[in-house]
Tab-separated table of C-alpha atoms in Angstrom:
chain	number	residue	atom	x	y	z
A	22	UNK	CA	98.116	-92.417	85.575
A	23	UNK	CA	98.765	-93.783	81.932
A	24	UNK	CA	101.844	-95.476	82.528
A	25	UNK	CA	103.751	-98.446	83.909
A	26	UNK	CA	102.805	-100.246	87.022
A	27	UNK	CA	99.173	-99.365	86.347
A	28	UNK	CA	97.923	-101.606	83.323
A	29	UNK	CA	99.769	-103.849	84.045
A	30	UNK	CA	97.348	-106.809	84.245
A	31	UNK	CA	95.554	-105.517	81.796
A	32	UNK	CA	94.780	-106.434	78.103
A	33	UNK	CA	98.470	-106.521	76.891
A	34	UNK	CA	99.500	-105.060	79.889
A	35	UNK	CA	98.825	-101.358	78.917
A	36	UNK	CA	98.186	-98.380	80.973
A	37	UNK	CA	95.778	-96.920	79.865
A	38	UNK	CA	94.801	-93.847	82.358
A	39	UNK	CA	92.587	-96.357	84.453
A	40	UNK	CA	94.457	-96.085	88.247
A	41	UNK	CA	94.520	-99.525	88.633
A	42	UNK	CA	96.898	-103.074	87.297
A	43	UNK	CA	93.894	-103.258	85.295
A	44	UNK	CA	90.086	-103.217	84.766
A	45	UNK	CA	87.869	-100.708	86.437
A	46	UNK	CA	83.471	-101.703	87.714
A	47	UNK	CA	82.579	-99.996	84.584
A	48	UNK	CA	84.373	-102.326	82.290
A	49	UNK	CA	82.896	-105.415	84.054
A	50	UNK	CA	79.563	-103.651	84.182
A	51	UNK	CA	79.934	-103.450	80.685
A	52	UNK	CA	80.561	-107.325	80.223
A	53	UNK	CA	77.699	-107.722	82.148
A	54	UNK	CA	75.628	-105.528	80.013
A	55	UNK	CA	76.564	-107.549	76.541
A	56	UNK	CA	78.752	-104.609	75.303
A	57	UNK	CA	82.652	-104.773	75.332
A	58	UNK	CA	84.967	-106.582	77.726
A	59	UNK	CA	86.242	-102.594	78.592
A	60	UNK	CA	84.868	-99.221	77.904
A	61	UNK	CA	86.938	-96.586	75.489
A	62	UNK	CA	87.820	-93.049	76.475
A	63	UNK	CA	86.190	-90.402	74.291
A	64	UNK	CA	90.095	-88.894	73.948
A	65	UNK	CA	91.025	-92.257	72.942
A	66	UNK	CA	92.692	-91.368	69.109
A	67	UNK	CA	93.453	-95.348	68.749
A	68	UNK	CA	89.244	-94.877	68.711
A	69	UNK	CA	86.007	-94.274	66.517
A	70	UNK	CA	82.435	-93.116	66.582
A	71	UNK	CA	82.191	-97.042	65.155
A	72	UNK	CA	83.459	-97.821	68.603
A	73	UNK	CA	81.767	-95.476	71.024
A	74	UNK	CA	78.381	-96.109	69.383
A	75	UNK	CA	78.709	-99.196	71.450
A	76	UNK	CA	79.720	-97.749	74.789
A	77	UNK	CA	81.859	-94.422	75.682
A	78	UNK	CA	83.761	-92.822	79.066
A	79	UNK	CA	83.987	-89.408	79.694
A	80	UNK	CA	84.832	-89.852	82.847
A	81	UNK	CA	88.163	-87.489	83.668
A	82	UNK	CA	89.755	-89.422	86.978
A	83	UNK	CA	91.954	-87.288	89.565
A	84	UNK	CA	91.384	-83.319	91.837
A	85	UNK	CA	91.596	-79.940	89.874
A	86	UNK	CA	95.308	-79.529	90.543
A	87	UNK	CA	96.081	-82.516	88.610
A	88	UNK	CA	94.468	-81.742	84.772
A	89	UNK	CA	91.005	-83.433	85.654
A	90	UNK	CA	88.229	-82.782	82.899
A	91	UNK	CA	85.567	-80.454	84.881
A	92	UNK	CA	81.592	-82.296	84.190
A	93	UNK	CA	81.301	-79.246	82.161
A	94	UNK	CA	84.252	-79.979	79.920
A	95	UNK	CA	82.861	-83.594	79.396
A	96	UNK	CA	79.262	-82.938	78.923
A	97	UNK	CA	80.228	-80.733	75.648
A	98	UNK	CA	82.283	-83.579	74.970
A	99	UNK	CA	79.334	-85.564	75.018
A	100	UNK	CA	76.826	-83.314	73.619
A	101	UNK	CA	80.012	-83.312	70.400
A	102	UNK	CA	80.071	-87.250	70.998
A	103	UNK	CA	76.130	-87.052	70.044
A	104	UNK	CA	76.266	-84.881	66.849
A	105	UNK	CA	79.025	-87.635	65.967
A	106	UNK	CA	76.560	-90.227	66.661
A	107	UNK	CA	73.811	-88.643	64.135
A	108	UNK	CA	76.475	-88.408	61.779
A	109	UNK	CA	76.878	-92.596	62.415
A	110	UNK	CA	73.586	-93.933	62.555
A	111	UNK	CA	71.538	-91.171	61.294
A	112	UNK	CA	68.979	-89.192	63.331
A	113	UNK	CA	66.455	-92.262	64.282
A	114	UNK	CA	68.521	-94.648	65.430
A	115	UNK	CA	70.451	-91.841	67.403
A	116	UNK	CA	68.110	-91.102	69.707
A	117	UNK	CA	67.861	-94.857	70.814
A	118	UNK	CA	71.286	-95.857	71.000
A	119	UNK	CA	71.073	-92.394	73.667
A	120	UNK	CA	67.652	-93.196	75.112
A	121	UNK	CA	68.352	-96.811	76.347
A	122	UNK	CA	71.913	-96.531	77.518
A	123	UNK	CA	72.663	-96.712	80.289
A	124	UNK	CA	74.794	-93.420	81.950
A	125	UNK	CA	77.289	-94.301	84.929
A	126	UNK	CA	78.017	-91.302	86.908
A	127	UNK	CA	80.841	-91.495	89.832
A	128	UNK	CA	81.334	-88.448	91.586
A	129	UNK	CA	82.783	-86.903	95.716
A	130	UNK	CA	85.372	-89.140	96.700
A	131	UNK	CA	87.648	-86.615	95.155
A	132	UNK	CA	85.675	-83.513	96.469
A	133	UNK	CA	86.294	-84.615	99.648
A	134	UNK	CA	89.461	-86.252	100.807
A	135	UNK	CA	91.608	-84.230	98.427
A	136	UNK	CA	89.426	-80.765	97.901
A	137	UNK	CA	87.241	-80.933	101.435
A	138	UNK	CA	90.070	-82.347	103.577
A	139	UNK	CA	93.234	-82.407	102.402
A	140	UNK	CA	94.825	-79.504	99.511
A	141	UNK	CA	91.985	-76.710	100.103
A	142	UNK	CA	91.360	-75.406	103.628
A	143	UNK	CA	88.829	-72.705	102.030
A	144	UNK	CA	86.850	-74.925	101.925
A	145	UNK	CA	86.758	-76.289	104.622
A	146	UNK	CA	86.498	-71.907	105.914
A	147	UNK	CA	83.135	-71.560	103.279
A	148	UNK	CA	81.374	-74.604	103.965
A	149	UNK	CA	80.200	-76.726	107.275
A	150	UNK	CA	80.393	-80.442	106.113
A	151	UNK	CA	76.716	-81.093	106.002
A	152	UNK	CA	76.859	-77.527	103.824
A	153	UNK	CA	79.127	-79.341	101.518
A	154	UNK	CA	77.575	-82.382	101.289
A	155	UNK	CA	75.010	-80.105	100.422
A	156	UNK	CA	77.006	-77.828	97.449
A	157	UNK	CA	77.890	-81.610	96.621
A	158	UNK	CA	74.493	-83.083	95.992
A	159	UNK	CA	73.484	-79.895	94.319
A	160	UNK	CA	75.767	-80.584	90.878
A	161	UNK	CA	75.106	-83.898	90.962
A	162	UNK	CA	71.505	-82.883	90.885
A	163	UNK	CA	72.510	-80.482	87.805
A	164	UNK	CA	74.359	-82.773	85.896
A	165	UNK	CA	71.411	-85.760	86.219
A	166	UNK	CA	68.868	-82.658	84.782
A	167	UNK	CA	70.852	-81.869	82.192
A	168	UNK	CA	71.993	-85.223	80.643
A	169	UNK	CA	68.312	-86.025	81.118
A	170	UNK	CA	66.989	-83.015	78.546
A	171	UNK	CA	69.498	-84.021	76.431
A	172	UNK	CA	67.912	-87.821	75.820
A	173	UNK	CA	70.091	-90.114	79.024
A	174	UNK	CA	66.745	-91.731	80.639
A	175	UNK	CA	68.796	-94.642	82.309
A	176	UNK	CA	70.933	-93.321	84.687
A	177	UNK	CA	73.655	-94.726	87.309
A	178	UNK	CA	74.715	-92.653	90.462
A	179	UNK	CA	77.133	-94.098	91.829
A	180	UNK	CA	77.438	-93.368	95.745
A	181	UNK	CA	80.573	-93.509	97.882
A	182	UNK	CA	83.069	-96.407	99.485
A	183	UNK	CA	83.989	-96.171	102.728
A	184	UNK	CA	86.789	-93.488	102.104
A	185	UNK	CA	88.242	-93.570	105.450
A	186	UNK	CA	89.911	-97.422	104.856
A	187	UNK	CA	91.873	-96.522	102.146
A	188	UNK	CA	95.556	-97.513	102.604
A	189	UNK	CA	96.483	-93.406	102.776
A	190	UNK	CA	94.102	-92.468	105.023
A	191	UNK	CA	94.801	-95.757	107.126
A	192	UNK	CA	98.217	-94.565	106.920
A	193	UNK	CA	97.417	-90.756	108.380
A	194	UNK	CA	95.478	-93.015	111.278
A	195	UNK	CA	98.230	-93.215	113.404
A	196	UNK	CA	97.134	-92.061	116.677
A	197	UNK	CA	95.635	-94.904	116.506
A	198	UNK	CA	96.431	-97.874	115.204
A	199	UNK	CA	96.094	-96.667	111.202
A	200	UNK	CA	92.524	-98.251	111.857
A	201	UNK	CA	89.898	-96.525	109.080
A	202	UNK	CA	88.989	-93.348	109.663
A	203	UNK	CA	85.962	-93.747	111.129
A	204	UNK	CA	85.117	-89.525	110.565
A	205	UNK	CA	85.695	-89.865	107.068
A	206	UNK	CA	83.202	-93.345	106.305
A	207	UNK	CA	79.968	-91.360	108.021
A	208	UNK	CA	80.405	-88.659	106.022
A	209	UNK	CA	80.556	-90.911	103.467
A	210	UNK	CA	77.337	-92.567	104.369
A	211	UNK	CA	75.986	-89.739	104.889
A	212	UNK	CA	76.798	-87.612	101.322
A	213	UNK	CA	75.361	-91.674	100.447
A	214	UNK	CA	72.368	-90.426	102.457
A	215	UNK	CA	71.316	-87.380	100.554
A	216	UNK	CA	71.810	-89.466	96.973
A	217	UNK	CA	69.366	-92.118	98.265
A	218	UNK	CA	67.529	-89.252	99.122
A	219	UNK	CA	67.785	-87.313	95.097
A	220	UNK	CA	67.902	-90.007	93.706
A	221	UNK	CA	64.201	-90.051	94.860
A	222	UNK	CA	63.360	-86.789	93.835
A	223	UNK	CA	64.011	-86.503	90.747
A	224	UNK	CA	62.814	-89.966	89.585
A	225	UNK	CA	59.135	-87.964	90.533
A	226	UNK	CA	60.527	-84.905	88.836
A	227	UNK	CA	61.715	-85.590	85.666
A	228	UNK	CA	59.536	-87.285	82.847
A	229	UNK	CA	60.350	-91.132	82.345
A	230	UNK	CA	63.743	-90.878	84.211
A	231	UNK	CA	64.988	-93.973	85.463
A	232	UNK	CA	67.665	-93.107	88.240
A	233	UNK	CA	68.621	-95.716	90.488
A	234	UNK	CA	71.269	-95.298	92.967
A	235	UNK	CA	73.462	-97.878	93.332
A	236	UNK	CA	76.112	-98.156	95.896
A	237	UNK	CA	79.610	-99.768	96.628
A	238	UNK	CA	79.718	-98.521	100.047
A	239	UNK	CA	78.900	-101.850	102.387
A	240	UNK	CA	80.428	-104.865	99.988
A	241	UNK	CA	83.660	-102.655	99.658
A	242	UNK	CA	83.964	-102.571	104.304
A	243	UNK	CA	82.541	-106.199	104.128
A	244	UNK	CA	85.595	-107.027	102.022
A	245	UNK	CA	88.406	-104.614	103.572
A	246	UNK	CA	87.510	-105.927	106.991
A	247	UNK	CA	87.375	-109.444	106.230
A	248	UNK	CA	89.474	-110.294	103.459
A	249	UNK	CA	90.463	-113.264	103.382
A	250	UNK	CA	86.711	-113.887	103.162
A	251	UNK	CA	86.639	-112.754	99.372
A	252	UNK	CA	90.374	-114.644	98.347
A	253	UNK	CA	92.576	-111.712	99.806
A	254	UNK	CA	95.757	-111.484	102.248
A	255	UNK	CA	96.779	-107.486	103.008
A	256	UNK	CA	93.295	-104.767	102.686
A	257	UNK	CA	95.342	-102.328	105.172
A	258	UNK	CA	97.855	-102.031	102.479
A	259	UNK	CA	98.443	-101.597	99.218
A	260	UNK	CA	100.103	-103.751	95.994
A	261	UNK	CA	102.085	-101.017	94.720
A	262	UNK	CA	104.991	-99.072	96.165
A	263	UNK	CA	105.305	-99.781	100.311
A	264	UNK	CA	101.270	-99.529	99.829
A	265	UNK	CA	101.350	-96.693	102.718
A	266	UNK	CA	100.579	-94.045	100.410
A	267	UNK	CA	101.971	-93.686	97.114
A	268	UNK	CA	99.417	-92.988	93.729
A	269	UNK	CA	100.366	-91.705	90.334
A	270	UNK	CA	103.520	-91.075	89.845
A	271	UNK	CA	104.764	-92.075	93.548
A	272	UNK	CA	103.506	-95.756	92.576
A	273	UNK	CA	106.590	-96.624	89.821
A	274	UNK	CA	106.742	-100.059	88.745
A	275	UNK	CA	110.915	-100.212	89.830
A	276	UNK	CA	109.317	-99.710	93.055
A	277	UNK	CA	111.264	-103.240	95.084
A	278	UNK	CA	107.956	-103.239	97.029
A	279	UNK	CA	105.946	-103.728	94.505
A	280	UNK	CA	103.591	-107.166	94.964
A	281	UNK	CA	103.328	-109.110	92.047
A	282	UNK	CA	99.842	-110.977	92.595
A	283	UNK	CA	97.662	-107.655	92.912
A	284	UNK	CA	94.541	-110.654	93.383
A	285	UNK	CA	95.841	-110.880	97.061
A	286	UNK	CA	95.152	-106.491	97.118
A	287	UNK	CA	92.426	-104.995	98.064
A	288	UNK	CA	93.376	-102.165	97.078
A	289	UNK	CA	96.246	-101.453	93.778
A	290	UNK	CA	97.240	-98.258	95.184
A	291	UNK	CA	96.712	-96.139	98.227
A	292	UNK	CA	93.623	-94.789	96.768
A	293	UNK	CA	92.156	-97.116	94.034
A	294	UNK	CA	90.894	-101.282	94.413
A	295	UNK	CA	92.591	-103.487	92.618
A	296	UNK	CA	90.432	-105.061	89.434
A	297	UNK	CA	89.132	-107.803	91.138
A	298	UNK	CA	88.019	-105.379	93.831
A	299	UNK	CA	86.568	-103.254	91.224
A	300	UNK	CA	84.925	-107.136	89.491
A	301	UNK	CA	83.303	-107.877	93.230
A	302	UNK	CA	82.232	-104.590	93.505
A	303	UNK	CA	80.388	-104.489	90.002
A	304	UNK	CA	79.138	-107.398	90.171
A	305	UNK	CA	77.671	-106.068	93.573
A	306	UNK	CA	75.841	-102.625	92.004
A	307	UNK	CA	74.590	-105.012	89.246
A	308	UNK	CA	72.698	-107.740	91.038
A	309	UNK	CA	71.183	-104.915	93.750
A	310	UNK	CA	71.124	-101.820	91.686
A	311	UNK	CA	71.415	-102.349	87.625
A	312	UNK	CA	69.494	-105.825	87.553
A	313	UNK	CA	66.449	-103.672	85.833
A	314	UNK	CA	68.605	-102.835	82.593
A	315	UNK	CA	69.819	-106.489	82.574
């Protein structure tokens, strides 16, 4: 998403690879922690280790056929970051930074909506929904254990949103009046329950770990089902293009249907929230899960 109109409401109107018109939830969380207003990407050559010592993201949006960076590669970048941080700060200060930093992990939405339900029929033949959830939980568990082994102590594991209410899924739900696909929401709640259980188990297992479960599901559902209470006009369709199915390159800045004021919309494209929604979700997560790290 490193092209217009993505990022049109970001500082300088600049696309940054964020699937939003502006900042995303982690940017607002960084600001709430008293750090940067936005978190630079590790592969962005405009930044260096002096910037990354304050905050950095290794995240990669998208799915595997979209050139996404796999989790194991993100972990390799993090190891490289640690080496650079030690060279920059010295071992003692670097270890202190690593131990006191807040690590935020968010996985799962694309794994279900794209890799399981839409494009990858092989996944559905391999796994039942419950077995696939357990498969993803195993990946999350291994990732947290690896991070802990590298010195991370304060970690947030973020749950799934009500993914059946995304505009793309509602567009597909023609025979039910374009309402939310409740089956997808049930899967999201079930997966979130498993993530919560994983958090409980790992806190008991790993020494000095402070792992929290950050749950965006219910705040997003409230916003979607009662948008006017939060100052929105539209929650069923997105701002970009027709708002029904466009995202990525289909989200064209020249499309005559793209809205002029994204703050009136819950969703920016058919899959991702607007900056305003990201702020509301981030505020909720800080108050309900991340407050212990403030």
